[in-house]
mmCIF file of C-alpha atoms in Angstrom:
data_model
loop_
_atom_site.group_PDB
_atom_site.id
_atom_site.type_symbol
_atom_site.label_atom_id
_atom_site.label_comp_id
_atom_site.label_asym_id
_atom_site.label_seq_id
_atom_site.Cartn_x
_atom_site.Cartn_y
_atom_site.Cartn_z
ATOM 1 C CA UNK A 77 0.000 0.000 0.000
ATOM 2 C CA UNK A 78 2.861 2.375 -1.266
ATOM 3 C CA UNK A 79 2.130 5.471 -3.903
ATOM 4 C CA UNK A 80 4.366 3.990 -6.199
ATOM 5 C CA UNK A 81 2.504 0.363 -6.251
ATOM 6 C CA UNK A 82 -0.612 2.296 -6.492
ATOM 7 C CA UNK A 83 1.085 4.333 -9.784
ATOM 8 C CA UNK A 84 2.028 1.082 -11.321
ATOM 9 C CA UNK A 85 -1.190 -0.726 -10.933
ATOM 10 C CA UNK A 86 -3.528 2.453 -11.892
ATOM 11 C CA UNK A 87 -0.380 2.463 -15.416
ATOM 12 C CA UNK A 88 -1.028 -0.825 -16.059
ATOM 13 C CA UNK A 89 -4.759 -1.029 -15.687
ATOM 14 C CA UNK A 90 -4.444 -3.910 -12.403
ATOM 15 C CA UNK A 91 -7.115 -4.911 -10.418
ATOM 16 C CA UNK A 92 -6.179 -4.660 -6.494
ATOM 17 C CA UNK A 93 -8.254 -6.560 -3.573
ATOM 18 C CA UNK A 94 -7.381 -7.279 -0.384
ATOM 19 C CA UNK A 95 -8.626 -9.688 2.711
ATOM 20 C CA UNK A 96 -9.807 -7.501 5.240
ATOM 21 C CA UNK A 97 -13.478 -8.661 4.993
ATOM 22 C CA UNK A 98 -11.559 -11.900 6.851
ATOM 23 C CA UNK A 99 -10.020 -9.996 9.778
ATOM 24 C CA UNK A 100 -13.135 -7.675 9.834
ATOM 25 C CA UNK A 101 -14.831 -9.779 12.596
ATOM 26 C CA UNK A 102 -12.376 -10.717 14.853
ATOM 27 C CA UNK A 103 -10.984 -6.956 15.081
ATOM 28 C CA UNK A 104 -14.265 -6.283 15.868
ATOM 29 C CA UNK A 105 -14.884 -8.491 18.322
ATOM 30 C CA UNK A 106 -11.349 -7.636 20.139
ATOM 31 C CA UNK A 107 -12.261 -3.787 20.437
ATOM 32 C CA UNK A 108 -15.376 -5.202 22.066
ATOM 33 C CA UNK A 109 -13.025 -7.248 24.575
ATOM 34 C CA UNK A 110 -10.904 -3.819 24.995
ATOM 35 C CA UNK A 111 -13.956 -1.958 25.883
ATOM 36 C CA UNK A 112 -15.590 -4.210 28.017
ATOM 37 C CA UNK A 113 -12.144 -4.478 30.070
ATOM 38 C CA UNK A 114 -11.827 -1.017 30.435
ATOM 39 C CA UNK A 115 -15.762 -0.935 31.598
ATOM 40 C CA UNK A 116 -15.902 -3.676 34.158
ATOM 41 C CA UNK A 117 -11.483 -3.026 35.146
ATOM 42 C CA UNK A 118 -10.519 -6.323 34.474
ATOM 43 C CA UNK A 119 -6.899 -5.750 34.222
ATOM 44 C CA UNK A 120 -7.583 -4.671 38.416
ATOM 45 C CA UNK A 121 -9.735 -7.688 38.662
ATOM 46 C CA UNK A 122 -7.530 -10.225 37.756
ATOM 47 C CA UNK A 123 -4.180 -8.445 39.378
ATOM 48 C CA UNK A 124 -6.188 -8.196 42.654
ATOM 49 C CA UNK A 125 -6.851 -11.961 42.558
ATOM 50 C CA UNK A 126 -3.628 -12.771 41.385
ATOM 51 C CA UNK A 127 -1.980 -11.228 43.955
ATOM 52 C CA UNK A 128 -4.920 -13.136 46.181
ATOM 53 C CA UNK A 129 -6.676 -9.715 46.903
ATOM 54 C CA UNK A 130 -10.303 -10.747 46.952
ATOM 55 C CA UNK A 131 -11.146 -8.137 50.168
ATOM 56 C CA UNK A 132 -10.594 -5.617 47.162
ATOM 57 C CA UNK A 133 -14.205 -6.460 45.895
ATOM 58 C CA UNK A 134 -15.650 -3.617 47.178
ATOM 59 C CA UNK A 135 -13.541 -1.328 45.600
ATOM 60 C CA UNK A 136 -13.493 -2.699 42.066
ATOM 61 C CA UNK A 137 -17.363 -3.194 42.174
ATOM 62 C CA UNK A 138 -17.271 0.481 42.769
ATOM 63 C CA UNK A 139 -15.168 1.351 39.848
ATOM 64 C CA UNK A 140 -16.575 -0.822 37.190
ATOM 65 C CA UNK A 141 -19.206 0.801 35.085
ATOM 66 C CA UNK A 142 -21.563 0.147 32.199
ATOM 67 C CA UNK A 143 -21.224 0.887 28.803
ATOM 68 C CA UNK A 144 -24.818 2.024 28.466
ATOM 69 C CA UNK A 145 -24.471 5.508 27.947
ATOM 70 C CA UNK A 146 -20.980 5.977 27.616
ATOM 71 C CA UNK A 147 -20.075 7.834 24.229
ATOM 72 C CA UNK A 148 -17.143 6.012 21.681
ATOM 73 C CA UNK A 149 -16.208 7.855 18.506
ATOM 74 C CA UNK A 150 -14.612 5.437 15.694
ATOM 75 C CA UNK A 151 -12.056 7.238 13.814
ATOM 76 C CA UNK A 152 -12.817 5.594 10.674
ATOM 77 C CA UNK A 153 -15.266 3.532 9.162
ATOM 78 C CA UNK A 154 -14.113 0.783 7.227
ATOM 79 C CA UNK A 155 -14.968 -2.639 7.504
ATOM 80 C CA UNK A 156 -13.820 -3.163 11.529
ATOM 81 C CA UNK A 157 -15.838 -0.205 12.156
ATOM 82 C CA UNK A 158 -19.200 -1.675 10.467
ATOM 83 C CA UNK A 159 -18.302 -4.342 12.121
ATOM 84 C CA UNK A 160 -18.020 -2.816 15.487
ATOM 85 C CA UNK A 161 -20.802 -1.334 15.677
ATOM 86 C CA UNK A 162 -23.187 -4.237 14.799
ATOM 87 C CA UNK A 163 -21.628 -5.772 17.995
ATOM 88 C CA UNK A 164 -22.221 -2.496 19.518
ATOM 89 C CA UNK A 165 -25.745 -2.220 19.295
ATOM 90 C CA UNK A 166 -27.187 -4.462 22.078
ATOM 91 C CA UNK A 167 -24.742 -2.281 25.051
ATOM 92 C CA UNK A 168 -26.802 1.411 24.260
ATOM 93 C CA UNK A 169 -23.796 3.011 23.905
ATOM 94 C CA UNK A 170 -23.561 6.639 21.809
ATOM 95 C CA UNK A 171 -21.397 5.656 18.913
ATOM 96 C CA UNK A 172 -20.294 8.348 16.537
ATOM 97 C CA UNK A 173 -17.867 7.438 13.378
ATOM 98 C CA UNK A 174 -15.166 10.141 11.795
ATOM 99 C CA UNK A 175 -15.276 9.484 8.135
ATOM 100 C CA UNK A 176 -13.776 11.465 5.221
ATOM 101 C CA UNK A 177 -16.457 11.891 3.103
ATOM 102 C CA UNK A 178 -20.071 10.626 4.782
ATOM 103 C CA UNK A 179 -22.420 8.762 2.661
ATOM 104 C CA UNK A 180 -25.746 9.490 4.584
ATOM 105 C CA UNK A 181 -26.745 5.807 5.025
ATOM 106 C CA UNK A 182 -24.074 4.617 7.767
ATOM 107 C CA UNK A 183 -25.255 2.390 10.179
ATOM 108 C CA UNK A 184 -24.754 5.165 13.358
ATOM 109 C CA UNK A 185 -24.437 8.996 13.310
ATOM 110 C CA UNK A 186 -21.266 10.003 10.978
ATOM 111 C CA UNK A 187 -19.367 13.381 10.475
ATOM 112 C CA UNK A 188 -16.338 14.859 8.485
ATOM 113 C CA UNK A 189 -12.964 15.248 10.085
ATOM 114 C CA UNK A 190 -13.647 19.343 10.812
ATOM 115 C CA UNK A 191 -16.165 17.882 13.308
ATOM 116 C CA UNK A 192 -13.597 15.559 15.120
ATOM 117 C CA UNK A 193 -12.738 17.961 17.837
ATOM 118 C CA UNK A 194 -15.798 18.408 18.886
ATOM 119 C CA UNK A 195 -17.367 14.640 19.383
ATOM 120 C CA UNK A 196 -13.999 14.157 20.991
ATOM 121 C CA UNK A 197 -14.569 16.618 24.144
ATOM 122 C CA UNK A 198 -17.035 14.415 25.303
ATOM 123 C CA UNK A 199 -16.485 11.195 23.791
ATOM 124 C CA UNK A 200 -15.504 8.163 27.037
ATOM 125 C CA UNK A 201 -13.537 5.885 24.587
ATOM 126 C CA UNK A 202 -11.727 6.608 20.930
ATOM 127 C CA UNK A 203 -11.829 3.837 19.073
ATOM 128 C CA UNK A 204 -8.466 4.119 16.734
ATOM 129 C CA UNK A 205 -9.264 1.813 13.308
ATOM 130 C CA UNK A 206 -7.844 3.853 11.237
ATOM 131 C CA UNK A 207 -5.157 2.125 8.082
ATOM 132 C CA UNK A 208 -1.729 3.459 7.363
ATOM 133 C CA UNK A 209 -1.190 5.830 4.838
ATOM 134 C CA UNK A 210 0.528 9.094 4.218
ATOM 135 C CA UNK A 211 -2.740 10.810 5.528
ATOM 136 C CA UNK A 212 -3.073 8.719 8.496
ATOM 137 C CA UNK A 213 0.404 8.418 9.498
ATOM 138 C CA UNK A 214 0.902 9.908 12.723
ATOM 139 C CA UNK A 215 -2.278 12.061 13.032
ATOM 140 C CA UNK A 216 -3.388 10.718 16.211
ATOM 141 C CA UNK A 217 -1.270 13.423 17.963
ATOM 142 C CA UNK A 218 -0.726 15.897 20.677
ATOM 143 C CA UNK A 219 -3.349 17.989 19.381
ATOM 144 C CA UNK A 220 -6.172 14.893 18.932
ATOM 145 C CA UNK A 221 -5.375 13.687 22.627
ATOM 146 C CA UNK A 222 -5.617 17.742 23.756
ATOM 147 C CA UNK A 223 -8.892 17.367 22.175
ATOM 148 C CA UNK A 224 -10.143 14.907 23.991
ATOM 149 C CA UNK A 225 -11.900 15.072 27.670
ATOM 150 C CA UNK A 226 -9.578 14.467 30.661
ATOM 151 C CA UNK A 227 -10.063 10.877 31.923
ATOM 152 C CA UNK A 228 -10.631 9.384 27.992
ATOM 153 C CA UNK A 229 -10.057 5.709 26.964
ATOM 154 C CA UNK A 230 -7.669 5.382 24.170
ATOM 155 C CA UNK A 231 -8.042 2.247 22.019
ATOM 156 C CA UNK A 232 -6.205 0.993 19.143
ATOM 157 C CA UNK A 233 -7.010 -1.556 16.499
ATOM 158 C CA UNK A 234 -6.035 -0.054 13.287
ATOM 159 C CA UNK A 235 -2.343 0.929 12.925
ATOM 160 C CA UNK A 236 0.610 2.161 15.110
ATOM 161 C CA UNK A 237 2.239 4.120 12.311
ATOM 162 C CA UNK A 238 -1.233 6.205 13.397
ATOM 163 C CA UNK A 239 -0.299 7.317 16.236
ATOM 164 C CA UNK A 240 2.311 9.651 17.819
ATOM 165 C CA UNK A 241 3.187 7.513 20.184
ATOM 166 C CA UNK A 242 5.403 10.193 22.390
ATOM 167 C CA UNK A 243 2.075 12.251 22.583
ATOM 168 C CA UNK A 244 0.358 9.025 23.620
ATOM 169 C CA UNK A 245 2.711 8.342 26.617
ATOM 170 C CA UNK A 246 2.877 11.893 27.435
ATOM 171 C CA UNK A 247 -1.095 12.014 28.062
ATOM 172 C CA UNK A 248 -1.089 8.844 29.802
ATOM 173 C CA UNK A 249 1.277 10.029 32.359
ATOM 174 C CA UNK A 250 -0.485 13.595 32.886
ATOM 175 C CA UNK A 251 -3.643 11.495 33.100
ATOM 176 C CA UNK A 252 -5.563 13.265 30.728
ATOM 177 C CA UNK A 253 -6.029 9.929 28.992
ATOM 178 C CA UNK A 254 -6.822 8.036 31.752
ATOM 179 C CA UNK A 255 -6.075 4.306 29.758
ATOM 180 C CA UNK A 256 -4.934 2.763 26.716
ATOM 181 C CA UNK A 257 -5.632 -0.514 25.188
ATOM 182 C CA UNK A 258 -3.557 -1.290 22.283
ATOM 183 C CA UNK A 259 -3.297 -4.218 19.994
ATOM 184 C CA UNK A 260 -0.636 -2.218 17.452
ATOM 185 C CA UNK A 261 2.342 -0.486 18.161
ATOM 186 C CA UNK A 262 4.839 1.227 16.301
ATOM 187 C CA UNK A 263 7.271 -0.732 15.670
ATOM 188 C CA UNK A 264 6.048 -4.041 16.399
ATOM 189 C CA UNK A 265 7.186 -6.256 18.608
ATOM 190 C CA UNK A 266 7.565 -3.082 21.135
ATOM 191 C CA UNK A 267 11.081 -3.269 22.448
ATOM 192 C CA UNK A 268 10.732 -4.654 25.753
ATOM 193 C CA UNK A 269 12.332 -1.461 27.040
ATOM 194 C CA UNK A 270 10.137 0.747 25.508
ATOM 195 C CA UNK A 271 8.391 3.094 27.821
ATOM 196 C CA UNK A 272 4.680 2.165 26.916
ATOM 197 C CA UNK A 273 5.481 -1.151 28.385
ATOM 198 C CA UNK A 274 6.114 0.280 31.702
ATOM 199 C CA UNK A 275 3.128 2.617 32.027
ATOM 200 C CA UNK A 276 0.494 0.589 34.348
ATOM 201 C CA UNK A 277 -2.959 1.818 32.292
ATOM 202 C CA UNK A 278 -1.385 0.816 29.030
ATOM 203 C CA UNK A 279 -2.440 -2.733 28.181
ATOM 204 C CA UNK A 280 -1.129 -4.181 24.873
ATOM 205 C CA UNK A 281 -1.962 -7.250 23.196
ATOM 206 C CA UNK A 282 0.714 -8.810 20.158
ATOM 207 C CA UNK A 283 -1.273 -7.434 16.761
ATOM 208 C CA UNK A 284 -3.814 -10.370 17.580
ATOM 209 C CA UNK A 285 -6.746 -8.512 16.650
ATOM 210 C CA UNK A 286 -7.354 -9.964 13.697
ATOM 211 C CA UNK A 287 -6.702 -13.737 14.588
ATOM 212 C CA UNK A 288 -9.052 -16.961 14.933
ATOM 213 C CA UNK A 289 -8.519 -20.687 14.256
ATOM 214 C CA UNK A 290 -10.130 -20.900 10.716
ATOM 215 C CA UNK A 291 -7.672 -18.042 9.438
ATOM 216 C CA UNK A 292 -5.737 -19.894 7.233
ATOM 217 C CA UNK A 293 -8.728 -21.430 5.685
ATOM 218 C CA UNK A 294 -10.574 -18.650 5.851
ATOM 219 C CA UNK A 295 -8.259 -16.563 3.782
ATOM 220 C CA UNK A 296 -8.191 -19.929 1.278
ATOM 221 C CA UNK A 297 -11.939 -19.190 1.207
ATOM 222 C CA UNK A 298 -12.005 -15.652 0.311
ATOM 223 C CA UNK A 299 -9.356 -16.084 -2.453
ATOM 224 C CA UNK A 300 -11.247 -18.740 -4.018
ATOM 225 C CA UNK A 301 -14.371 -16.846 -3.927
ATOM 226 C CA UNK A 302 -12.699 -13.719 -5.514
ATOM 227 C CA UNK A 303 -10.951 -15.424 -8.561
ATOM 228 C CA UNK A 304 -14.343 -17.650 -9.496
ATOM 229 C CA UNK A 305 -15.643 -14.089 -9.281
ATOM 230 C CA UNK A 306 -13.056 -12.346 -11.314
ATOM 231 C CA UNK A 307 -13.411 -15.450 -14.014
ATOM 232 C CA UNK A 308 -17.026 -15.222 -14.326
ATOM 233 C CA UNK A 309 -16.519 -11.096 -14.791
ATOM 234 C CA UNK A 310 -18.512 -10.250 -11.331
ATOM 235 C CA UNK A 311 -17.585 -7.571 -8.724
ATOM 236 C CA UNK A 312 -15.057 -8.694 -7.182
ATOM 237 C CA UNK A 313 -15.226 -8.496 -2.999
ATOM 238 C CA UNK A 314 -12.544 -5.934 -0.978
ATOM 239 C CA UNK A 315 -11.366 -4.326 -4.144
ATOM 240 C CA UNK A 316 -9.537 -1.173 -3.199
ATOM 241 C CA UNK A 317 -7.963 -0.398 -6.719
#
């Protein structure tokens, strides 16, 4: 996904897909997991009993919350996004989706990026599913995090490249953003020194996001599917060029 693969395919008239209707659930279903755990503090739940804590009850009862009612704004929405908020629906939470260039018949309430600043002011979680791309590189910076309300939940599915990651740690230890829940990183594997792995409300998973069992055969699937398509002349599915 370079701008000079991109000018060679467009010169030579290619035909570009991709597989992220594959991963499309699963990353969906992990920012679910990240939410949830930042909702009911399950990190503190399961350190308390690890550390055989269980007269902490009272205080972790206390902190835990619903997600009815709590606002999330999804910068992007792409397939995870979709995704996300179909599993979003039962919880009643306000979900509000940054997109380029709205369309009018997204699933949940959708504005341009000039209106980012303001859903973010009030917004409990950011959901980060953005892709990487010269755009997108780095814009989830010291200015979006200033943006957003003091005690926020950061979350990232999409790409590390998309986020400043020195303005990231900077916020967490101010406090302003009170957590972060990661499954990218830039670079990946995060050196084990790095400084995000010391901060105690940053929880990263390994880029995992996107895993299941039937991956492999999954992606065998989709493939398949695609080239009878592209032989019989249909549309062909997660074309991007």
């Amino acid at each position: 996904d370079t701008p000079d693969f991109r000018e060679i395919a467009r010169a030579r008239g290619l035909v570009v897909t991709n597989s992220s209707s594959v991963y499309a659930s699963a990353c969906a279903e992990h920012a679910v997991a990240f939410l949830l755990g930042a909702a009911r503090r399950l990190p503190d739940a399961l350190a308390s009993r690890a550390a055989n804590g269980s007269m902490d009850w009272k205080r972790l009862r206390a902190e835990s919350r619903t997600m009815a009612g709590q606002k999330v704004v999804l910068l992007g929405y792409g397939g995870i996004a979709r995704e996300l908020v179909k599993r979003l629906a039962g919880f009643d939470m306000e979900m509000v989706a940054i997109r380029r260039r709205p369309t009018g018949d997204e699933a949940v309430r959708t504005v341009p990026p000039d209106r980012l600043a303001a859903e973010l002011a009030d917004a409990d979680h950011v959901m980060n599913l953005l892709p990487d791309n010269a755009e997108s590189r780095g814009s989830v910076d010291i200015e979006m995090f200033s943006a957003m309300k003091p005690g926020v939940v950061f979350h990232n599915i999409g790409r590390g490249t998309t986020v400043d990651q020195g303005a990231l740690l900077d916020a967490l230890r101010s406090g302003h953003v009170a957590e972060a829940w990661l499954d990218v990183t830039d670079p990946e594997p995060l050196p084990d020194d790095h400084p995000l792995r010391a901060e105690p409300r940053c929880f990263i998973t390994p880029h995992i996001a996107g895993g299941h069992g039937d991956e492999s055969r999954a992606l065998l699937r989709h493939f398949l599917s695609n080239f009878r398509r592209f032989m019989s002349g249909a549309p062909l599915v997660d074309r991007v060029m």
